[in-house]
Coordinates of C-alpha atoms and ligand atoms in Angstrom, one line a residue:
M1149 CA 21.0 17.5 -28.9
K1150 CA 21.0 17.2 -32.7
T1151 CA 20.9 13.5 -32.7
N1152 CA 18.4 13.7 -30.0
G1153 CA 16.2 16.4 -32.4
K1154 CA 16.9 14.0 -34.7
V1155 CA 15.3 10.6 -32.5
K1156 CA 12.0 12.7 -31.6
L1157 CA 11.2 13.1 -35.6
L1158 CA 12.1 9.9 -36.0
L1159 CA 9.6 8.6 -32.4
V1160 CA 7.1 11.1 -33.6
L1161 CA 7.1 9.8 -37.6
V1162 CA 7.0 5.4 -36.5
V1163 CA 4.3 6.2 -33.6
S1164 CA 1.9 8.3 -35.8
I1165 CA 2.0 5.5 -38.4
A1166 CA 1.7 2.8 -35.9
L1167 CA -1.0 5.2 -34.4
I1168 CA -2.9 5.1 -37.6
S1169 CA -2.7 1.7 -38.9
S1170 CA -4.1 0.9 -35.1
I1171 CA -7.1 3.2 -35.3
Y1172 CA -7.7 2.5 -39.1
L1173 CA -7.5 -1.2 -38.0
Y1174 CA -9.5 -0.4 -35.0
K1175 CA -12.6 1.1 -37.4
Y1176 CA -12.2 -1.6 -39.9
S1177 CA -12.9 -4.4 -37.2
S1178 CA -15.4 -2.4 -35.9
R1179 CA -17.0 -0.6 -38.3
Q1180 CA -20.3 -2.6 -38.1
Y1181 CA -20.7 -1.3 -34.3
K1182 CA -21.8 1.7 -33.0
E1183 CA -20.1 2.3 -29.9
I1184 CA -23.0 3.7 -27.2
P1185 CA -23.0 4.5 -24.0
Y1186 CA -24.2 2.1 -20.8
K1187 CA -26.8 4.1 -19.7
I1188 CA -28.2 4.4 -23.1
F1189 CA -27.7 0.7 -23.6
L1190 CA -29.8 0.5 -20.5
A1191 CA -32.7 3.0 -21.9
H1192 CA -32.7 0.7 -24.8
L1193 CA -32.8 -2.1 -23.1
E1194 CA -35.9 -0.7 -21.1
R1195 CA -37.6 0.2 -24.4
G1196 CA -36.9 -3.4 -25.5
S1197 CA -35.6 -1.9 -28.4
I1198 CA -32.7 -4.6 -28.4
E1199 CA -32.8 -7.8 -30.1
E1200 CA -29.9 -10.0 -28.9
V1201 CA -26.5 -9.5 -27.1
E1202 CA -23.5 -11.7 -27.4
L1203 CA -22.3 -12.0 -23.5
S1204 CA -18.8 -13.0 -23.2
D1205 CA -16.3 -11.7 -20.2
K1206 CA -14.4 -9.1 -22.5
A1207 CA -15.0 -5.4 -21.2
K1208 CA -17.2 -4.7 -24.6
L1209 CA -20.2 -6.4 -25.0
I1210 CA -21.7 -6.4 -28.5
G1211 CA -25.6 -6.9 -29.7
K1212 CA -28.0 -6.0 -32.4
L1213 CA -30.1 -3.2 -32.4
K1214 CA -34.5 -4.5 -33.6
N1215 CA -33.5 -2.1 -35.8
G1216 CA -30.7 -4.0 -37.0
E1217 CA -28.2 -1.7 -36.2
S1218 CA -25.6 -3.7 -34.2
F1219 CA -23.8 -1.9 -31.2
I1220 CA -21.0 -2.1 -28.5
T1221 CA -21.1 -1.4 -25.2
D1222 CA -19.5 -1.0 -22.1
N1223 CA -20.0 -5.3 -20.6
P1224 CA -21.3 -4.8 -16.8
R1225 CA -20.1 -8.3 -16.4
T1226 CA -23.4 -8.4 -13.3
E1227 CA -24.2 -11.8 -12.2
N1228 CA -27.4 -11.4 -13.1
F1229 CA -27.3 -9.7 -16.3
K1230 CA -27.8 -12.4 -19.0
E1231 CA -31.3 -13.1 -16.4
Q1232 CA -32.0 -9.2 -16.7
L1233 CA -31.4 -9.5 -20.7
L1234 CA -33.6 -12.5 -20.7
L1235 CA -36.4 -10.9 -18.6
H1236 CA -36.4 -8.0 -21.2
N1237 CA -37.0 -10.7 -24.2
V1238 CA -33.3 -10.0 -25.7
K1239 CA -32.2 -12.6 -27.3
V1240 CA -28.8 -14.4 -25.4
K1241 CA -25.6 -15.2 -27.5
E1242 CA -22.4 -15.9 -25.8
G1243 CA -19.2 -15.9 -27.3
E1244 CA -16.4 -13.9 -28.2
T1245 CA -16.0 -10.8 -30.4
N1246 CA -14.7 -10.2 -33.1
A1247 CA -14.4 -6.2 -32.1
I1248 CA -12.2 -7.1 -29.0
L1249 CA -9.9 -9.2 -31.4
G1250 CA -9.9 -6.4 -33.6
Q1251 CA -9.0 -3.7 -30.5
G1252 CA -6.5 -6.6 -29.7
I1253 CA -4.4 -6.6 -32.7
S1254 CA -4.6 -2.9 -32.7
F1255 CA -3.0 -2.8 -29.5
I1256 CA -0.5 -5.5 -30.7
L1257 CA 0.0 -3.5 -33.9
L1258 CA 0.6 -0.2 -31.4
L1259 CA 3.5 -1.8 -29.2
A1260 CA 5.1 -3.2 -32.2
G1261 CA 5.2 0.6 -33.7
I1262 CA 6.9 1.6 -30.4
G1263 CA 9.1 -1.6 -30.5
V1264 CA 10.2 -0.6 -33.8
V1265 CA 10.8 3.0 -32.5
A1266 CA 12.8 1.5 -29.3
F1267 CA 14.9 -0.9 -31.4
M1268 CA 15.9 2.1 -33.9
I1269 CA 16.7 4.1 -31.2
N1270 CA 18.9 2.0 -29.7
K1271 CA 20.8 1.7 -32.7
N1272 CA 21.6 5.2 -32.4
N1273 CA 22.5 5.0 -28.7
S1274 CA 20.9 8.0 -27.0
K1275 CA 20.7 7.4 -23.8
Q1276 CA 18.0 9.9 -22.8
A1277 CA 16.0 8.8 -25.6
E1278 CA 15.6 4.7 -24.3
K1279 CA 15.3 6.1 -20.6
E1280 CA 12.0 7.2 -22.0
M1281 CA 10.7 4.6 -24.3
A1282 CA 11.7 2.0 -21.2
T1283 CA 9.0 4.0 -19.3
M1284 CA 5.9 4.7 -21.9
S1285 CA 6.7 1.0 -22.4
K1286 CA 5.5 0.8 -18.8
M1287 CA 2.9 2.8 -19.3
D1288 CA 1.5 -0.2 -21.5
A1289 CA -1.7 -2.3 -19.5
E1290 CA 0.3 -5.2 -18.6
D1291 CA -1.2 -8.9 -19.3
S1292 CA -4.8 -8.5 -18.9
S1293 CA -5.9 -12.6 -19.0
S1294 CA -3.7 -15.2 -18.9
D1295 CA -1.5 -15.5 -15.6
R1296 CA -3.7 -12.7 -13.8
T1297 CA -2.2 -12.0 -10.1
T1298 CA -4.7 -12.9 -7.3
F1299 CA -5.1 -12.1 -3.5
D1300 CA -4.3 -15.5 -3.5
D1301 CA -0.7 -15.3 -5.0
V1302 CA -0.4 -13.0 -1.3
A1303 CA 0.3 -14.6 2.0
G1304 CA -0.2 -12.7 5.3
N1305 CA -1.3 -9.3 5.2
E1306 CA -4.3 -9.7 5.5
E1307 CA -5.7 -6.2 7.1
A1308 CA -4.1 -5.0 3.7
K1309 CA -5.6 -7.7 1.9
E1310 CA -9.1 -7.0 3.2
S1311 CA -9.3 -3.3 2.9
L1312 CA -8.5 -3.8 -1.4
K1313 CA -10.9 -6.4 -1.1
E1314 CA -13.9 -3.7 -1.0
L1315 CA -12.4 -1.8 -3.7
V1316 CA -12.9 -5.3 -6.2
D1317 CA -16.7 -4.7 -6.1
F1318 CA -16.3 -0.7 -6.1
I1319 CA -14.2 -1.3 -10.0
K1320 CA -15.9 -3.7 -11.1
Y1321 CA -19.9 -2.8 -10.5
P1322 CA -19.1 1.1 -10.2
E1323 CA -23.1 1.8 -11.5
K1324 CA -23.8 -0.3 -8.2
Y1325 CA -22.9 2.6 -6.2
D1326 CA -23.7 5.4 -8.6
R1327 CA -27.3 4.6 -8.1
Y1328 CA -27.1 5.4 -4.0
G1329 CA -24.7 9.0 -5.0
A1330 CA -21.8 6.8 -3.3
R1331 CA -18.1 8.5 -4.3
L1332 CA -16.1 5.6 -4.9
P1333 CA -12.3 6.2 -3.5
R1334 CA -9.4 7.4 -6.1
G1335 CA -6.4 6.5 -3.9
V1336 CA -5.1 4.4 -2.4
L1337 CA -2.0 4.7 -0.5
L1338 CA 0.2 1.5 0.8
Y1339 CA 2.9 2.0 2.9
G1340 CA 6.0 -0.3 4.6
P1341 CA 9.3 -1.5 4.0
P1342 CA 10.4 -3.1 0.8
G1343 CA 9.5 -6.3 -0.2
T1344 CA 6.8 -6.4 1.8
G1345 CA 4.0 -7.0 -1.2
K1346 CA 2.8 -3.5 -2.3
T1347 CA 2.8 -4.1 -5.7
L1348 CA 1.8 -7.6 -5.8
L1349 CA -1.3 -6.2 -3.9
A1350 CA -1.9 -3.5 -6.1
R1351 CA -1.4 -6.3 -9.1
A1352 CA -4.1 -8.5 -7.2
L1353 CA -6.2 -6.1 -6.7
A1354 CA -6.6 -5.5 -10.8
G1355 CA -6.4 -9.0 -10.9
E1356 CA -9.4 -9.5 -9.1
S1357 CA -11.0 -6.8 -10.8
K1358 CA -10.1 -8.1 -14.0
V1359 CA -9.0 -4.7 -14.9
P1360 CA -6.0 -3.9 -16.9
F1361 CA -2.9 -2.7 -14.6
Y1362 CA -0.8 0.2 -15.4
A1363 CA 2.3 0.5 -13.5
V1364 CA 4.9 3.2 -13.4
S1365 CA 7.8 4.3 -10.4
G1366 CA 7.4 7.7 -9.6
S1367 CA 11.6 7.8 -9.8
D1368 CA 11.3 7.5 -13.4
F1369 CA 10.0 10.6 -13.8
I1370 CA 13.1 12.8 -11.6
Q1371 CA 15.4 13.3 -14.6
V1372 CA 13.7 13.9 -17.4
Y1373 CA 13.2 17.2 -19.4
A1374 CA 11.3 19.8 -18.1
G1375 CA 7.1 19.7 -18.4
L1376 CA 7.7 15.8 -19.7
G1377 CA 7.1 14.1 -16.8
A1378 CA 3.6 16.1 -15.9
S1379 CA 2.3 15.1 -19.8
R1380 CA 3.6 11.6 -19.4
I1381 CA 1.1 11.7 -16.1
R1382 CA -1.9 13.0 -18.4
E1383 CA -1.1 10.4 -21.3
L1384 CA -1.1 7.6 -18.7
F1385 CA -4.3 8.7 -17.6
K1386 CA -6.0 8.8 -20.7
K1387 CA -4.9 5.8 -21.4
A1388 CA -6.0 3.7 -18.8
K1389 CA -9.5 6.1 -19.2
E1390 CA -9.7 4.1 -22.8
D1391 CA -9.6 1.7 -20.9
G1392 CA -12.7 2.2 -18.8
K1393 CA -12.0 0.4 -15.4
S1394 CA -8.1 -0.3 -14.4
V1395 CA -5.6 -0.1 -11.3
I1396 CA -2.9 2.4 -12.3
F1397 CA 0.3 1.9 -9.7
I1398 CA 2.4 4.6 -8.9
D1399 CA 5.7 2.8 -7.1
E1400 CA 8.1 5.1 -5.2
I1401 CA 5.1 8.0 -5.2
D1402 CA 7.9 9.7 -2.4
S1403 CA 9.8 10.8 -5.2
L1404 CA 7.3 12.8 -6.7
G1405 CA 5.5 14.3 -3.6
K1406 CA 8.4 14.7 -1.0
K1407 CA 7.2 17.0 1.4
R1408 CA 7.4 21.2 -0.2
K1409 CA 10.5 22.9 2.1
G1410 CA 9.0 26.6 2.0
S1411 CA 8.7 28.5 -1.4
N1412 CA 12.1 29.1 -1.9
S1413 CA 14.2 26.5 -1.8
H1414 CA 13.8 24.7 -5.1
S1415 CA 16.3 21.8 -4.3
G1416 CA 16.0 20.5 -8.0
S1417 CA 13.1 19.2 -7.3
E1418 CA 10.4 21.5 -9.4
E1419 CA 10.3 18.8 -11.9
G1420 CA 8.5 16.2 -9.2
D1421 CA 6.3 19.6 -8.4
R1422 CA 4.9 19.6 -11.3
T1423 CA 4.8 16.1 -12.3
L1424 CA 3.0 16.1 -8.6
N1425 CA 0.7 18.6 -9.6
A1426 CA -0.4 16.7 -13.3
L1427 CA -1.3 13.7 -11.1
L1428 CA -3.6 15.8 -8.4
T1429 CA -4.8 17.4 -11.7
E1430 CA -6.1 14.1 -13.3
M1431 CA -7.3 12.1 -9.7
S1432 CA -9.7 15.1 -8.9
G1433 CA -10.7 15.3 -12.8
F1434 CA -12.5 11.8 -12.4
K1435 CA -16.0 12.9 -13.3
G1436 CA -17.8 10.1 -11.3
N1437 CA -17.2 6.5 -11.1
E1438 CA -15.6 5.7 -13.4
G1439 CA -13.9 2.5 -11.7
I1440 CA -10.2 3.8 -11.9
I1441 CA -8.2 3.5 -9.0
V1442 CA -5.2 5.0 -8.3
V1443 CA -2.8 2.6 -6.2
A1444 CA 0.7 4.7 -5.1
A1445 CA 3.0 3.1 -3.0
T1446 CA 6.1 4.1 -0.7
N1447 CA 8.3 3.2 2.3
R1448 CA 8.1 6.3 4.4
V1449 CA 4.3 7.9 5.0
D1450 CA 6.4 10.5 7.4
T1451 CA 8.3 12.4 4.4
L1452 CA 5.1 12.6 1.7
D1453 CA 3.7 16.2 0.6
E1454 CA 0.1 16.4 2.6
A1455 CA -1.0 17.5 -0.8
L1456 CA -1.2 13.7 -1.0
L1457 CA -3.0 13.0 1.3
R1458 CA -5.9 14.9 1.2
P1459 CA -9.6 13.7 0.9
G1460 CA -10.5 13.0 -2.8
R1461 CA -6.6 11.9 -3.1
F1462 CA -4.6 9.2 -1.6
D1463 CA -7.5 9.2 1.7
R1464 CA -7.0 5.4 2.2
Q1465 CA -3.8 4.7 4.1
I1466 CA -2.9 0.6 4.4
E1467 CA -0.2 -0.3 5.9
V1468 CA 1.4 -3.2 4.6
G1469 CA 4.4 -4.7 7.6
L1470 CA 6.7 -7.1 7.8
P1471 CA 5.2 -10.6 8.0
D1472 CA 5.2 -11.9 11.7
V1473 CA 6.1 -15.7 12.4
N1474 CA 2.9 -16.8 11.3
A1475 CA 2.5 -14.7 8.0
R1476 CA 6.4 -16.1 7.2
Y1477 CA 5.1 -19.7 7.5
S1478 CA 2.6 -18.8 5.1
I1479 CA 4.7 -16.6 2.8
L1480 CA 7.4 -19.8 2.7
R1481 CA 4.6 -22.8 1.9
L1482 CA 3.0 -20.1 -0.8
H1483 CA 7.0 -20.0 -2.1
S1484 CA 7.5 -24.0 -2.0
K1485 CA 4.3 -24.9 -3.6
N1486 CA 5.9 -25.6 -7.3
K1487 CA 9.1 -27.1 -5.4
P1488 CA 10.4 -30.2 -4.3
L1489 CA 10.6 -30.0 -0.5
S1490 CA 12.4 -33.3 1.1
K1491 CA 10.4 -34.4 4.0
D1492 CA 12.9 -33.2 6.5
V1493 CA 12.1 -29.5 5.7
D1494 CA 10.1 -27.6 8.4
L1495 CA 8.9 -24.6 7.0
K1496 CA 7.4 -23.6 10.7
K1497 CA 11.0 -24.1 12.2
V1498 CA 12.2 -21.5 8.9
A1499 CA 9.7 -19.3 9.9
L1500 CA 10.6 -18.9 13.2
E1501 CA 14.6 -18.3 12.0
T1502 CA 13.9 -15.7 9.5
V1503 CA 12.5 -12.8 11.8
Y1504 CA 12.3 -9.6 10.3
F1505 CA 12.5 -10.8 6.6
S1506 CA 10.0 -9.4 4.4
G1507 CA 8.0 -11.2 1.9
A1508 CA 10.4 -10.8 -1.0
K1509 CA 13.4 -11.8 0.7
L1510 CA 11.4 -15.0 1.7
E1511 CA 10.5 -15.5 -1.8
N1512 CA 14.4 -15.2 -2.3
L1513 CA 15.4 -17.8 0.2
M1514 CA 13.2 -20.6 -1.4
N1515 CA 14.4 -20.2 -4.5
E1516 CA 18.0 -20.0 -3.3
S1517 CA 17.4 -23.1 -1.9
A1518 CA 15.9 -24.2 -4.8
M1519 CA 18.9 -23.2 -6.9
I1520 CA 21.4 -25.0 -4.1
A1521 CA 19.6 -28.0 -5.0
A1522 CA 19.1 -27.7 -8.1
R1523 CA 23.5 -27.2 -9.0
K1524 CA 23.8 -30.5 -6.7
R1525 CA 21.3 -32.1 -8.8
D1526 CA 19.8 -33.2 -5.5
K1527 CA 16.4 -34.5 -5.7
H1528 CA 14.8 -32.6 -3.4
I1529 CA 15.3 -29.2 -1.3
T1530 CA 16.7 -30.2 1.9
M1531 CA 16.7 -28.3 5.3
D1532 CA 20.4 -28.0 4.1
H1533 CA 20.1 -26.1 1.4
I1534 CA 17.5 -24.0 3.0
N1535 CA 20.3 -23.1 5.8
K1536 CA 23.2 -22.3 3.2
A1537 CA 20.8 -20.4 1.4
Y1538 CA 19.9 -18.5 4.8
Y1539 CA 23.5 -16.8 4.5
T1540 CA 23.4 -16.6 1.0
V1541 CA 20.5 -14.3 1.2
L1542 CA 22.3 -12.8 4.4
V1543 CA 25.6 -12.1 3.3
G1544 CA 25.2 -8.2 1.2
E1545 CA 23.2 -7.2 4.1
E1546 CA 23.6 -3.7 5.7
K1547 CA 25.2 -4.5 9.3
K1548 CA 22.3 -2.6 10.4
D1549 CA 19.6 -5.2 9.2
R1550 CA 18.4 -7.1 12.2
S1551 CA 17.3 -10.0 10.0
S1552 CA 19.2 -12.7 12.8
I1553 CA 17.7 -10.6 15.5
S1554 CA 18.9 -12.3 19.0
M1555 CA 17.3 -14.0 21.9
E1556 CA 17.5 -11.1 24.1
D1557 CA 16.7 -8.0 21.9
K1558 CA 13.3 -9.9 21.3
E1559 CA 12.6 -10.1 24.9
I1560 CA 13.4 -6.8 25.3
T1561 CA 11.4 -5.8 22.6
A1562 CA 9.0 -8.1 23.6
Y1563 CA 8.4 -6.3 27.9
H1564 CA 9.0 -2.8 26.5
E1565 CA 6.1 -2.8 24.0
A1566 CA 3.8 -4.9 25.9
G1567 CA 4.5 -2.5 28.9
H1568 CA 3.0 0.6 26.6
A1569 CA -0.4 -1.8 25.6
L1570 CA -0.5 -2.6 29.5
V1571 CA -0.4 1.0 30.5
A1572 CA -2.7 2.0 28.3
K1573 CA -5.1 -1.0 28.9
K1574 CA -4.9 -0.1 32.9
L1575 CA -5.0 3.3 32.7
S1576 CA -9.1 3.2 31.2
K1577 CA -10.7 0.8 30.1
L1578 CA -12.2 2.1 27.4
N1579 CA -9.0 2.6 25.8
R1580 CA -8.7 0.0 22.9
V1581 CA -5.3 -1.6 22.2
T1582 CA -5.5 -2.8 18.3
K1583 CA -2.2 -4.4 18.1
V1584 CA 1.4 -5.0 19.8
S1585 CA 3.7 -6.6 17.5
I1586 CA 7.7 -6.5 18.0
I1587 CA 8.4 -6.7 14.6
P1588 CA 9.2 -3.4 13.5
S1589 CA 6.5 -0.9 11.6
T1590 CA 7.4 2.2 9.5
K1591 CA 6.8 4.3 12.7
G1592 CA 9.3 2.8 15.0
M1593 CA 11.3 -0.1 16.6
G1594 CA 8.1 -1.9 18.0
G1595 CA 4.9 -1.8 17.0
F1596 CA 2.2 -0.8 19.0
S1597 CA -1.0 0.9 18.4
V1598 CA -3.8 2.4 20.8
N1599 CA -7.0 4.1 20.0
I1600 CA -8.0 6.4 23.0
P1601 CA -11.6 6.7 22.3
P1602 CA -14.1 8.7 22.7
D1603 CA -12.7 10.9 19.5
R1604 CA -13.7 14.3 20.7
M1605 CA -12.7 17.7 20.0
Y1606 CA -10.5 18.0 22.6
Q1607 CA -8.3 16.6 25.2
T1608 CA -8.8 17.0 29.0
K1609 CA -5.5 16.9 31.0
K1610 CA -6.3 13.3 32.3
D1611 CA -6.3 12.4 28.2
I1612 CA -2.4 14.1 27.8
I1613 CA -1.7 12.6 30.7
T1614 CA -2.7 9.0 30.1
N1615 CA -1.0 9.8 26.8
I1616 CA 2.5 10.5 28.8
K1617 CA 2.0 7.7 30.8
I1618 CA 1.6 5.4 27.8
A1619 CA 4.7 6.2 26.2
L1620 CA 6.5 6.1 29.3
G1621 CA 5.6 2.4 29.9
G1622 CA 8.2 0.8 27.9
R1623 CA 11.2 2.2 29.2
A1624 CA 9.3 1.7 33.1
A1625 CA 8.7 -2.3 31.7
E1626 CA 12.6 -2.5 30.9
E1627 CA 13.6 -1.1 34.1
I1628 CA 11.4 -3.4 36.1
I1629 CA 12.4 -6.8 34.4
F1630 CA 15.9 -5.9 33.3
G1631 CA 17.3 -3.4 36.3
K1632 CA 18.0 0.0 36.2
D1633 CA 21.4 -0.7 34.2
N1634 CA 19.7 -2.3 31.5
I1635 CA 17.6 0.1 30.2
T1636 CA 18.1 0.6 26.7
T1637 CA 18.0 3.2 23.9
G1638 CA 14.8 2.1 22.5
A1639 CA 13.2 4.4 24.5
S1640 CA 14.5 7.5 23.0
S1641 CA 11.2 8.8 20.6
D1642 CA 8.8 7.6 23.5
L1643 CA 11.2 10.1 25.9
Q1644 CA 10.6 12.7 22.9
K1645 CA 7.5 12.6 22.7
A1646 CA 6.2 12.2 26.8
T1647 CA 8.7 15.6 27.1
E1648 CA 6.6 17.2 24.6
M1649 CA 3.3 16.0 26.0
T1650 CA 4.4 17.3 29.3
L1651 CA 5.7 20.3 28.2
S1652 CA 2.7 21.6 25.6
M1653 CA 0.6 21.0 28.9
I1654 CA 1.8 23.5 31.4
G1655 CA 4.0 25.3 29.2
S1656 CA 1.1 26.0 25.9
Y1657 CA -2.0 24.6 28.0
G1658 CA -1.8 26.0 31.4
M1659 CA -2.5 23.0 33.0
D1660 CA 0.0 23.3 35.8
E1661 CA -1.2 25.6 39.2
E1662 CA 2.0 26.4 40.3
V1663 CA 3.4 27.3 36.7
G1664 CA -0.2 29.4 36.0
L1665 CA -1.8 30.5 32.6
I1666 CA 1.3 32.1 31.0
N1667 CA 1.7 30.5 27.5
Y1668 CA 5.3 30.4 27.0
D1669 CA 4.9 30.1 23.3
V1670 CA 4.5 33.7 23.8
V1671 CA 7.0 34.2 26.5
L1672 CA 9.4 33.3 23.7
S1673 CA 8.2 35.0 20.9
N1674 CA 8.8 37.9 22.6
N1675 CA 12.3 37.4 24.0
L1676 CA 11.1 37.9 27.3
N1677 CA 12.9 35.9 29.8
T1678 CA 12.4 32.0 29.9
D1679 CA 14.8 31.0 33.0
I1680 CA 11.3 30.6 34.8
S1681 CA 12.0 27.1 36.1
L1682 CA 9.7 25.6 32.8
M1683 CA 12.3 23.2 32.3
E1684 CA 12.7 22.1 35.7
R1685 CA 9.0 21.5 36.7
T1686 CA 8.9 19.5 33.6
K1687 CA 11.3 17.6 34.6
E1688 CA 9.7 16.6 37.6
M1689 CA 6.1 16.1 36.5
L1690 CA 7.9 13.7 33.7
E1691 CA 9.4 12.1 37.0
R1692 CA 6.7 12.0 38.8
F1693 CA 4.4 9.9 35.9
Y1694 CA 7.2 7.5 35.4
I1695 CA 6.7 6.3 39.1
E1696 CA 3.0 6.5 38.4
T1697 CA 3.5 4.5 35.5
K1698 CA 6.0 1.9 37.0
E1699 CA 3.5 1.4 39.9
I1700 CA 0.7 0.5 37.7
L1701 CA 3.2 -1.9 36.1
N1702 CA 4.0 -3.7 39.0
K1703 CA 0.5 -3.8 40.3
N1704 CA 0.1 -6.0 37.5
K1705 CA 3.7 -7.4 36.5
R1706 CA 1.7 -10.8 35.6
Y1707 CA 0.1 -9.1 33.0
L1708 CA 3.4 -8.1 31.8
D1709 CA 4.6 -11.5 31.4
D1710 CA 2.1 -12.8 30.0
I1711 CA 1.7 -10.6 27.2
A1712 CA 5.2 -10.2 26.7
D1713 CA 5.8 -14.3 26.7
V1714 CA 2.7 -14.6 24.0
L1715 CA 4.3 -11.6 22.0
I1716 CA 7.9 -13.8 22.1
E1717 CA 6.2 -17.2 20.6
K1718 CA 4.1 -15.0 18.0
E1719 CA 5.6 -12.1 17.0
S1720 CA 2.4 -10.2 17.1
L1721 CA -0.8 -10.0 18.8
N1722 CA -4.1 -8.3 18.1
E1723 CA -7.3 -7.1 20.3
E1724 CA -8.7 -10.1 20.6
E1725 CA -5.5 -11.9 22.2
I1726 CA -5.0 -9.1 24.1
N1727 CA -8.0 -9.1 25.9
K1728 CA -8.0 -12.3 26.4
I1729 CA -4.8 -12.4 27.9
L1730 CA -6.0 -9.7 30.6
A1731 CA -9.5 -11.1 31.1
N1732 CA -7.4 -14.2 32.6
Ligands
ADP2559 P1 7.2 -4.3 -2.6 O1 6.4 -3.1 -3.7 O2 6.3 -4.3 -1.2 O3 8.3 -3.6 -2.5 P2 6.8 -6.6 -4.3 O4 5.7 -6.7 -4.4 O5 7.4 -5.9 -5.4 O6 7.1 -5.6 -2.7 O7 7.2 -7.8 -3.3 C1 8.3 -8.4 -4.2 C2 8.0 -10.1 -4.5 O8 8.3 -10.9 -3.2 C3 6.7 -10.7 -4.7 O9 6.7 -10.6 -6.5 C4 6.4 -12.4 -4.6 O10 7.6 -13.0 -5.0 C5 7.4 -11.4 -2.6 N1 6.4 -10.9 -1.5 C6 6.3 -10.4 -1.3 N2 5.2 -10.2 -0.5 C7 4.9 -11.4 -0.4 C8 3.7 -11.5 0.3 N3 3.1 -11.0 1.6 N4 3.2 -13.1 -0.1 C9 3.8 -13.8 -1.1 N5 5.0 -13.3 -1.6 C10 5.4 -12.3 -1.3
ZN2560 ZN1 8.3 2.3 22.8

């Protein structure tokens, strides 16, 4: 405790020296410039009181008013900005600005100050303080000019990229949206398995928008002193706001925003709660469209505190899934760009053999191959090297990792998912199946998504039955194709859903004439005897639904085969491709 106090004092001292000197430097270098808000700048422009403006692609621009005063303001970096200036008879100069340089130097000085502290603390060998500094330095904006990550650095993930591309315009030109009174999204949640490129995407968003990127991890906040997490969050946002526009990235948000389990269980996550509250407060504290976007990432969306998902918070949720064979091929190509591949290397084949590999694992595979080739001083990376690397990458993987999935498993999953999709399409012309995939999603085994329009307030009995049959479609397809003895455990969550829906239908919604209008939730909560055959009835109905589901699939077996075949080959199908198969 004693050394800790000393360290803290030292920290405060050095940081304040660094701060003071950097403020001084900033003042000095920009003293002849008066900072004015962009709105005021526009007013000056309209009035014709601006003499000249020095254009650059920096965050700030400087210029001179007709009365001789120099000013500095936010650079809108819009396309026709120069023309706008020229039309208002403003002299336009193009070049760098010294003030920005000064700012850069002061920033470096600040960093240096922090570096010195980190060094001293290292000497002091105080572990806790070391950890604190590590998080703090991570808070600083990462590299803002060279080596910018762009969306071209992300292969596959097309849907996620599309959604994020929209945000680039929001960040770049918030004033454009201001004019229409549009509220910009504040938080985006990227969810999906580890190594699928969530960090990469967030970085690309900052890169494409040409704004600073701040990254922290939720897990950095868990073991900190009381109240420290919250103050770090506030500091992070303060820094980001000083930059004007930026992307703030919070990895592993689930370690902050776990579902709270009742008010009386503290389970050591009080600090997490406090940090989370600070985050939510900061996010709702954005005044208008400031061009700051918070991107959070998690491997598990189901455990997140609902408070995080409410409107105005992380209300945009984007799934970042494991790549299918085509996406794997593009990722492999991307990561072999700078590598001398031998002619015998067939990346398409490698893509086929790397089912369930994440982007990170594929990158790792190519890197290992390159290292093996380099160690042997071979001229090129050959298929042999890649095969060796394949096993290196797989070693140390947990057994349950199904990277080397068998063809049988692939077939079973393909038919199972095809079953769900086909039942959905056949039960109503209006149902949309937007995606079928045999790559597991965060939600379960294979991937399958269906939209049942129209979006209505109430569900009819028919809708519920449709949903039950869609859920049973997976198991039904397995039984039809592979036989009664070869059905799998893959349907367990489907059966859970189907049972729940059936039980609610007859026990809560009074939709079965035999059971009547009685609501069993009430019966149970009043401890009344419930041996009335609710369970029997549920079982009976489920069986009937199952038989009807099998009938649908048997009648359309040709389509079931077609969908499954294409799934085995391509691993995932979009809506268009599904509809094309069914139109045949
Ligand atoms: P996550 O944040 O989802 O855990 P990362 O973004 O940290 O994953 O990915 C780690 C690395 O894996 C990246 O730096 C990149 O080299 C590689 N990678 C992952 N996904 C992709 C992708 N879609 N395209 C290209 N490279 C990828
Ligand atoms: Zn299923």
